[in-house]
Amino acid sequence: MDLRHLRYFLTVAEELHFARAAELLGIAPPTLSVQIQELERQLQVQLFARTKRSVSLTSAGRDFVEQARAVLARFDQAIDVGRRAGRGELGRVEIGYVGSAVFGGILQQQISAFRRQWPQATVHAREWPMAQLSDALEEGKVDIAFLRMPVPLGGTLQSQVLLRDRFCLALPADHALASAGAAVRSRALAGESFILPEQELGSREVWRRGGFEPRSMSRPGGLLAVLAEVSVGAGVAVVPGVLTSVVQLPNVCYRPLAGSAIVSEVAAVFRRHERAPAVRNMIAAIRTSKALQVHGPLNTSRN
């Protein structure tokens, strides 16, 4: 028995006339009659009561109609699901991100846009340590990573910049440089203890410009942990400028860094030859996005 038998049976059950049913199905009436007889043999039950003048369903035939319709409906649904999954309308996208992507609104923007276009696809996002995200992409644990560049990327990965930012200085509100209210020169930070975020580019550029090595360093983890240490007076930190408008902690103030901007970028990183349709759909949308700009000057505080 196959789906063809069920379709033949239901057409006859609806028409109760073999010649009309055969015409609808595009086959010869004798062929249809043979197919129905084969179905009855396989089921070992008579489905139709036939006379020279009429065709009617038996009680077994009436019961079988409901089951046949249900089977065909489930089959058609499965075909529809498969086709939609192949187009990326269904499926799952696993996202890994660092705090910068959230503070800059990039993660929210991309997920919201994707969900509007593909509402039945599933998106799961969680924060990862930045150092682990490239490997997670390579290993298939994450489909798309939102992180602060630069990071080393293998040949199988590529990136799309979504936000261009500049670094600034976070320092305790009672620090002497905080009260000055001006842009801070790199050499003025010699002798300071530095709290390092996961992306150390800004800090290392400050040290290079100032011609010094920090007195001490700590690496507490994400940006909120970095600012928490600044808040308790453990040191100063070079952090993304986007934080000045979205994160205000007690005893933390932000100051611009003197000199040319130390630029950093938040990007989406993904596999170059992605196969999953839902992931490809999100990557295609990301590729059309224009990078947002975070502008200065940065000079805010909270006591």
Short mmCIF file of C-alpha atoms in Angstrom, two decimals, residues 116-231:
data_model
loop_
_atom_site.label_atom_id
_atom_site.label_comp_id
_atom_site.label_asym_id
_atom_site.label_seq_id
_atom_site.Cartn_x
_atom_site.Cartn_y
_atom_site.Cartn_z
CA ARG A 116 10.01 39.80 11.82
CA GLN A 117 10.92 38.18 8.51
CA TRP A 118 11.14 34.56 9.71
CA PRO A 119 8.79 34.37 12.71
CA GLN A 120 8.69 30.58 12.91
CA ALA A 121 12.46 30.12 13.02
CA THR A 122 13.99 29.77 16.49
CA VAL A 123 16.81 32.05 17.66
CA HIS A 124 18.75 31.21 20.80
CA ALA A 125 21.36 33.69 22.07
CA ARG A 126 23.69 33.55 25.05
CA GLU A 127 26.78 35.41 26.20
CA TRP A 128 30.16 33.72 25.68
CA PRO A 129 33.70 34.58 26.72
CA MET A 130 35.12 36.35 23.68
CA ALA A 131 38.19 34.12 23.50
CA GLN A 132 35.99 31.05 22.98
CA LEU A 133 33.73 32.31 20.22
CA SER A 134 35.95 31.65 17.19
CA ASP A 135 36.45 28.03 18.22
CA ALA A 136 32.74 27.69 18.99
CA LEU A 137 31.96 28.79 15.43
CA GLU A 138 34.49 26.40 13.94
CA GLU A 139 33.11 23.52 16.01
CA GLY A 140 29.48 24.28 15.18
CA LYS A 141 28.46 25.16 18.73
CA VAL A 142 27.53 28.67 17.57
CA ASP A 143 26.18 29.71 14.17
CA ILE A 144 26.80 33.47 14.36
CA ALA A 145 29.00 35.34 16.85
CA PHE A 146 28.69 39.03 17.73
CA LEU A 147 32.01 40.24 19.13
CA ARG A 148 34.38 43.16 19.36
CA MET A 149 37.12 43.10 16.78
CA PRO A 150 39.85 42.47 16.11
CA VAL A 151 40.02 38.75 16.78
CA PRO A 152 41.96 36.15 14.77
CA LEU A 153 39.67 34.38 12.30
CA GLY A 154 40.37 31.07 10.61
CA GLY A 155 40.04 30.69 6.86
CA THR A 156 36.56 29.22 7.19
CA LEU A 157 35.16 32.32 8.92
CA GLN A 158 34.27 35.81 7.74
CA SER A 159 32.89 38.92 9.38
CA GLN A 160 30.58 41.87 8.80
CA VAL A 161 31.18 45.06 10.80
CA LEU A 162 27.95 46.32 12.40
CA LEU A 163 29.16 49.07 14.76
CA ARG A 164 32.16 51.39 14.75
CA ASP A 165 33.12 52.65 18.19
CA ARG A 166 35.97 54.41 20.00
CA PHE A 167 37.54 53.62 23.32
CA CYS A 168 37.31 55.91 26.32
CA LEU A 169 38.54 55.85 29.92
CA ALA A 170 36.48 54.65 32.87
CA LEU A 171 37.84 55.73 36.26
CA PRO A 172 36.63 56.19 39.83
CA ALA A 173 34.68 59.42 40.32
CA ASP A 174 37.06 60.55 43.09
CA HIS A 175 40.16 60.10 40.89
CA ALA A 176 42.17 63.29 40.27
CA LEU A 177 41.83 62.90 36.50
CA ALA A 178 38.06 62.61 36.82
CA SER A 179 37.71 65.99 38.48
CA ALA A 180 39.70 67.69 35.72
CA GLY A 181 36.90 67.00 33.27
CA ALA A 182 39.18 67.11 30.22
CA ALA A 183 40.37 64.51 27.78
CA VAL A 184 43.02 62.31 29.41
CA ARG A 185 46.46 62.00 27.87
CA SER A 186 47.91 58.51 27.74
CA ARG A 187 51.10 59.45 29.60
CA ALA A 188 49.01 60.75 32.51
CA LEU A 189 47.98 57.13 33.19
CA ALA A 190 51.50 55.88 33.90
CA GLY A 191 51.57 54.23 37.29
CA GLU A 192 47.87 53.34 37.25
CA SER A 193 46.43 49.88 37.84
CA PHE A 194 44.43 48.74 34.81
CA ILE A 195 41.29 46.63 34.75
CA LEU A 196 41.33 44.86 31.39
CA PRO A 197 38.21 44.00 29.37
CA GLU A 198 38.23 40.96 27.13
CA GLN A 199 39.27 43.12 24.17
CA GLU A 200 42.61 44.56 25.28
CA LEU A 201 43.29 46.55 22.11
CA GLY A 202 42.38 49.93 23.63
CA SER A 203 44.42 49.39 26.78
CA ARG A 204 47.51 48.30 24.91
CA GLU A 205 47.31 51.27 22.56
CA VAL A 206 47.13 53.64 25.57
CA TRP A 207 50.22 52.01 27.05
CA ARG A 208 52.03 52.30 23.72
CA ARG A 209 51.15 55.98 23.31
CA GLY A 210 52.10 56.76 26.88
CA GLY A 211 55.34 54.76 26.70
CA PHE A 212 54.73 52.77 29.90
CA GLU A 213 53.70 49.40 31.28
CA PRO A 214 50.81 49.32 33.77
CA ARG A 215 51.59 49.02 37.45
CA SER A 216 49.26 46.04 37.71
CA MET A 217 46.49 44.39 35.72
CA SER A 218 43.38 42.34 36.42
CA ARG A 219 41.03 40.57 34.03
CA PRO A 220 37.67 40.11 35.74
CA GLY A 221 35.75 39.10 32.60
CA GLY A 222 32.90 40.97 30.92
CA LEU A 223 32.43 44.72 30.75
CA LEU A 224 30.10 44.94 33.75
CA ALA A 225 32.66 43.10 35.87
CA VAL A 226 35.33 45.55 34.63
CA LEU A 227 33.23 48.55 35.59
CA ALA A 228 32.42 47.01 38.97
CA GLU A 229 36.15 46.92 39.79
CA VAL A 230 36.53 50.51 38.64
CA SER A 231 33.58 51.42 40.86
#
